[in-house]
mmCIF file of C-alpha atoms in Angstrom:
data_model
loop_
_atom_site.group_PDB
_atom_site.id
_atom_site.type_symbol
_atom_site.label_atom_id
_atom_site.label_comp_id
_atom_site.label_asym_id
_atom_site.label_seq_id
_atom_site.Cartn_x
_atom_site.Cartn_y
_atom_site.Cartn_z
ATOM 1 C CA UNK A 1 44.337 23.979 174.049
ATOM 2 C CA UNK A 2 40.878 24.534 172.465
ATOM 3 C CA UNK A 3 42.459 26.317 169.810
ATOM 4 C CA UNK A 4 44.874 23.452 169.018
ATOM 5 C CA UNK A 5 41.513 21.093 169.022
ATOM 6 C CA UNK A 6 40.027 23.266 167.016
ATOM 7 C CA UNK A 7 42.363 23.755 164.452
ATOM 8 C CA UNK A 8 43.188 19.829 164.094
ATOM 9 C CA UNK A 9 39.585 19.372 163.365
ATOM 10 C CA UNK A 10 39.189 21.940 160.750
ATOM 11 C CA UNK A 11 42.454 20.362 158.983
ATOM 12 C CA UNK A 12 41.066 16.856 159.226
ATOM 13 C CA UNK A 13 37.952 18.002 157.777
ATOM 14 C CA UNK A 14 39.484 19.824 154.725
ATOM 15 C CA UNK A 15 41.490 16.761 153.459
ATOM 16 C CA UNK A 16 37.789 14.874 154.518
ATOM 17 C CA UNK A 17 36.387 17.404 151.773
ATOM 18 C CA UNK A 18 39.193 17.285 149.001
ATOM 19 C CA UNK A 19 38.967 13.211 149.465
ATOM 20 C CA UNK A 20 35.476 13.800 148.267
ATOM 21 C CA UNK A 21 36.631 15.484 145.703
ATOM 22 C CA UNK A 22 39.048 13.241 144.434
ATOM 23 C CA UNK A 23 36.595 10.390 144.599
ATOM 24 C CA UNK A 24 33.860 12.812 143.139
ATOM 25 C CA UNK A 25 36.561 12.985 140.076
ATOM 26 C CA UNK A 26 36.528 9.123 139.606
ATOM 27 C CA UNK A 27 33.058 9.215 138.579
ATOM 28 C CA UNK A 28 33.336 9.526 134.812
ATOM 29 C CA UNK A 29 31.146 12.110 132.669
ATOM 30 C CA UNK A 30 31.008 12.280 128.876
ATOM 31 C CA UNK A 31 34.407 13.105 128.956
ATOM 32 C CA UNK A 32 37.610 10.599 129.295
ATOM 33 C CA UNK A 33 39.270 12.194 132.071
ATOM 34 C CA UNK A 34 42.677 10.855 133.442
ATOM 35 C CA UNK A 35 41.444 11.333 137.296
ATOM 36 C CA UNK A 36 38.613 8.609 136.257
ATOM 37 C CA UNK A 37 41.765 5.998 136.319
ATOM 38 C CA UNK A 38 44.249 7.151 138.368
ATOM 39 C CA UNK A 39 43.594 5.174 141.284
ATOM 40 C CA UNK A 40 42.637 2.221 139.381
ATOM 41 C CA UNK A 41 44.987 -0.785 141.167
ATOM 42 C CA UNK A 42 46.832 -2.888 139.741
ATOM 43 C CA UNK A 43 48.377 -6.041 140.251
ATOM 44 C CA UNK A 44 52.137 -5.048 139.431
ATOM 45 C CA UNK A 45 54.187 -7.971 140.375
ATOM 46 C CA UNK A 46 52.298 -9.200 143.240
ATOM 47 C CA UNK A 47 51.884 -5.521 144.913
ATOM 48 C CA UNK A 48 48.565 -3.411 144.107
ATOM 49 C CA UNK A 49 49.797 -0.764 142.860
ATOM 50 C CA UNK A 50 47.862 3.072 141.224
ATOM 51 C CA UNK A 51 47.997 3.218 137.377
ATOM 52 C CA UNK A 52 49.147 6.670 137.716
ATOM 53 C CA UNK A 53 52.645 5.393 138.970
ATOM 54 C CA UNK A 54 52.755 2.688 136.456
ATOM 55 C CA UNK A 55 51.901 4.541 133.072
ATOM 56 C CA UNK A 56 51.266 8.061 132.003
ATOM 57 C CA UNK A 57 47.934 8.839 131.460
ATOM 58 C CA UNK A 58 47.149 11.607 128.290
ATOM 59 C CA UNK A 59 43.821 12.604 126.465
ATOM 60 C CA UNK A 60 44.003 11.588 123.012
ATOM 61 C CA UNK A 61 40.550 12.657 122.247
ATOM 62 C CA UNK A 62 36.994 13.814 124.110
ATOM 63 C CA UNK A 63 36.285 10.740 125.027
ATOM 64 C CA UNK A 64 39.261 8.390 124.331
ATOM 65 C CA UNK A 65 42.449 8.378 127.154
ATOM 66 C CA UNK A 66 46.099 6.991 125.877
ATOM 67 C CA UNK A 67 48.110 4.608 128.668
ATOM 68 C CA UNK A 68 51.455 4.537 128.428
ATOM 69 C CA UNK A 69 53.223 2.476 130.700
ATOM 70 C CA UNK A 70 56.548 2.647 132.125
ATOM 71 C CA UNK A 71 57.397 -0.932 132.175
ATOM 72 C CA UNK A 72 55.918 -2.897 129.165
ATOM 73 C CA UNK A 73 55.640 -5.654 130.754
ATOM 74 C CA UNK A 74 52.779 -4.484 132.765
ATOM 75 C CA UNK A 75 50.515 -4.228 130.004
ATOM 76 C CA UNK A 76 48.524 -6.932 130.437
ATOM 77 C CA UNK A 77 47.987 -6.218 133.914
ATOM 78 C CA UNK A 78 47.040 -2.707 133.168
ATOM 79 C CA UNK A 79 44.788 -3.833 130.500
ATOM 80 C CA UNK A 80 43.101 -6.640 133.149
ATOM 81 C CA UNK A 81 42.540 -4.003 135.814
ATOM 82 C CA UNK A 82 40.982 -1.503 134.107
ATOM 83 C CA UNK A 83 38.492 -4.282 132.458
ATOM 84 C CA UNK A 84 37.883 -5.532 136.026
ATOM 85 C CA UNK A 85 36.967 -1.841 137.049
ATOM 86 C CA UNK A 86 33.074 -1.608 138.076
ATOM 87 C CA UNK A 87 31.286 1.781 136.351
ATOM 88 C CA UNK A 88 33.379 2.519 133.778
ATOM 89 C CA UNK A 89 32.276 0.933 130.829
ATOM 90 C CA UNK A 90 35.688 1.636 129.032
ATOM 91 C CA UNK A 91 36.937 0.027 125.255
ATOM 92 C CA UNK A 92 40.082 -0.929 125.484
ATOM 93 C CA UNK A 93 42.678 -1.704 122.066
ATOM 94 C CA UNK A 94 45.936 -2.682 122.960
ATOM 95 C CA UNK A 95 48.658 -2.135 120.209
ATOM 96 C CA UNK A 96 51.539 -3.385 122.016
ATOM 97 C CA UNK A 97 53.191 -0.053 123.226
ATOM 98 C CA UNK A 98 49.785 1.845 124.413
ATOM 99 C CA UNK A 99 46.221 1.007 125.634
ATOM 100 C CA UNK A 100 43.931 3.156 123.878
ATOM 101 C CA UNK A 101 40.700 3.721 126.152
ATOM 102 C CA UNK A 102 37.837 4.847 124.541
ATOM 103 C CA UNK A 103 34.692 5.375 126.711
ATOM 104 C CA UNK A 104 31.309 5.153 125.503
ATOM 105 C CA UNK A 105 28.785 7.920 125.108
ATOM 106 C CA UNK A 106 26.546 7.878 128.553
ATOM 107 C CA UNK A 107 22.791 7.322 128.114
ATOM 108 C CA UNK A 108 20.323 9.504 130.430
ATOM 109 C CA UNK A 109 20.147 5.631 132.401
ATOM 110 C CA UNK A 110 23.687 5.928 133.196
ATOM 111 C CA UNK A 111 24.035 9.868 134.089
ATOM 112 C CA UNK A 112 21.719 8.756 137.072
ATOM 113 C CA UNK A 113 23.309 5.603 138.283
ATOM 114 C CA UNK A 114 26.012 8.129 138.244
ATOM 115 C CA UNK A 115 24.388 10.760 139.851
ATOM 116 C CA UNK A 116 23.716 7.931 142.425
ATOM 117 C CA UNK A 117 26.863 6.661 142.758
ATOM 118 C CA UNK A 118 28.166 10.508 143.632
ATOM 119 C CA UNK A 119 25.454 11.203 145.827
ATOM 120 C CA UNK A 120 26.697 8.125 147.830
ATOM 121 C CA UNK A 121 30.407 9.499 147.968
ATOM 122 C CA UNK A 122 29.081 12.672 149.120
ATOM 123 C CA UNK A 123 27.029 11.124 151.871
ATOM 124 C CA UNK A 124 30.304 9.331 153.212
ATOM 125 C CA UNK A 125 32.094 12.391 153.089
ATOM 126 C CA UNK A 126 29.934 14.011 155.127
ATOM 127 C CA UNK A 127 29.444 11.404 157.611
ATOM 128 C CA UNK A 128 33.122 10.967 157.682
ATOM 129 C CA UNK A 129 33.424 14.990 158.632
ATOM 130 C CA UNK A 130 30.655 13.965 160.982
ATOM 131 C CA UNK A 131 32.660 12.070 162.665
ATOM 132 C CA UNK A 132 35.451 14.566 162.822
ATOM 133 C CA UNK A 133 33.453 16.439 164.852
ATOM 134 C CA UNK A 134 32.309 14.104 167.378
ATOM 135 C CA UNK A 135 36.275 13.330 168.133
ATOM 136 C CA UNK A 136 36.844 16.966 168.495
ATOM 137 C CA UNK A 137 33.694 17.910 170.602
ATOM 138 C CA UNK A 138 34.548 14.891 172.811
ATOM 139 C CA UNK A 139 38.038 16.637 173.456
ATOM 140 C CA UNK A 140 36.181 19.548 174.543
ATOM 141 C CA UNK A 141 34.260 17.808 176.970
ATOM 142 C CA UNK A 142 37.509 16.076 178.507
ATOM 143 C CA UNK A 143 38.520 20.021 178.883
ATOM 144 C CA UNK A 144 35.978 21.106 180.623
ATOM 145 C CA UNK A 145 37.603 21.047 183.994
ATOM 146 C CA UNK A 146 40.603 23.052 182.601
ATOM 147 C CA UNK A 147 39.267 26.039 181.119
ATOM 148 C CA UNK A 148 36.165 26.144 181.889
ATOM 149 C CA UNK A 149 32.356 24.952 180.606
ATOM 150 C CA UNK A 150 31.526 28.859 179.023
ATOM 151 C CA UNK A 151 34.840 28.670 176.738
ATOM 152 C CA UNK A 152 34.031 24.925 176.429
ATOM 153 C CA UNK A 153 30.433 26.229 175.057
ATOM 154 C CA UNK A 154 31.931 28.818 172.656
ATOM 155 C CA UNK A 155 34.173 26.295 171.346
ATOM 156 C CA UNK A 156 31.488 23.721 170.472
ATOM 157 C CA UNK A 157 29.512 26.596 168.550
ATOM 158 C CA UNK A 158 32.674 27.660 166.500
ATOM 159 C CA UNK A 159 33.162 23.741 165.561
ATOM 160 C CA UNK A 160 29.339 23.746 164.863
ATOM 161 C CA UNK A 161 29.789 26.776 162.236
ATOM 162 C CA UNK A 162 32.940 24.734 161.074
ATOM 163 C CA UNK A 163 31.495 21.854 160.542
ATOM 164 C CA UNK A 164 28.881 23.254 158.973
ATOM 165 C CA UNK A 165 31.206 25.508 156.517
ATOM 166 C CA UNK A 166 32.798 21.941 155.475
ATOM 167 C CA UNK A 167 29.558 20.091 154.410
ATOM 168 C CA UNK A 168 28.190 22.883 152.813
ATOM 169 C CA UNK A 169 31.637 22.386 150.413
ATOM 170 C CA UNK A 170 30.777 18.806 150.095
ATOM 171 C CA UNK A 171 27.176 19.909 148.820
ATOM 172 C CA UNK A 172 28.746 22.261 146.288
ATOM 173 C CA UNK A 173 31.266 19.862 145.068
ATOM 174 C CA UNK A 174 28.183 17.109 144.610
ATOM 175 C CA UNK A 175 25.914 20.425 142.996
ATOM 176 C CA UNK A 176 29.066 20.878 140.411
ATOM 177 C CA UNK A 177 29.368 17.696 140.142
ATOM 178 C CA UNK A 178 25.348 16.354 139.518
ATOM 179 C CA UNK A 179 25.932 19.500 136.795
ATOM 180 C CA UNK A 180 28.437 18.037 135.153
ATOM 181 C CA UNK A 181 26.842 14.677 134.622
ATOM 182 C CA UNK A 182 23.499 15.610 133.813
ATOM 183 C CA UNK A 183 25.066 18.099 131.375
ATOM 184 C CA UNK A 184 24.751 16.659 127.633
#
């Protein structure tokens, strides 16, 4: 039983860490990146729906990202959502087939709003795994008069380390991350 506890916490907490990740990858750097817009919604038809399963997204250059869509007739909404998107600052030219996005260069201003906006993500992220471990150690406690208060004990120091292992990722991913956007 505490091993079942145990190992449902440590799974919730790794997708807690690669959804940091993800989000970590929305926040643009110098570089057009097709992670920056993938779950950019749009209105498609009444239904908000991720660009990524409405167009293909491809790097045309550094700094500029081709949209294709699927359906041409999204286009516009495509277009509209990505110019309603806060933070990213991106050109768009529309030639009738393809949205061209080309994103301007980032001044040292921007890198730390950035940096900002990151260290924010990374703060939910941990809070979030934070949370994961409350659930789990109040599991333990409702075990307690099944197995026992030492195993109980030994349990809530393993989820301590593991807990610990998982925020120290999120740090990483934010170090890598900071890195990256301070990078010129």
């Amino acid at each position: 039983m505490i091993t079942d506890v145990l190992s449902d916490a440590t799974a919730r907490m790794n997708k807690a860490v690669e959804a940091a990740k993800d989000d970590f990858a929305t926040v643009r750097t110098g570089r057009a990146n097709p992670q920056m817009f993938a779950k950019i919604l749009v209105n498609y038809y009444g239904t908000q729906t991720p660009l990524e399963q409405l167009a293909s997204l491809q790097n045309q250059e550094a700094r500029t990202l081709l949209i294709g869509p699927y359906d041409k007739g999204a286009l516009r909404d495509i277009e509209q959502a990505i110019r309603d998107t806060p933070n990213l600052g991106a050109n768009l030219g529309n030639d009738g087939n393809v949205i061209r996005a080309t994103l301007p260069e980032l001044t040292a201003d921007r890198r730390k709003e950035y940096v900002k906006i990151v260290r924010t993500k990374a703060e939910d992220a941990k809070v979030s795994v934070r949370n994961l471990r409350r659930k789990a150690k109040d599991e333990l406690d409702a075990l307690k008069s099944e197995v026992g208060d030492d195993d109980v004990a030994r349990a809530e120091k393993e989820l301590e380390l593991i807990t610990k292992a998982h925020v120290d990722a999120i740090d990483d991913a934010l170090k890598r991350k900071e890195a990256e956007l301070l990078e010129i």
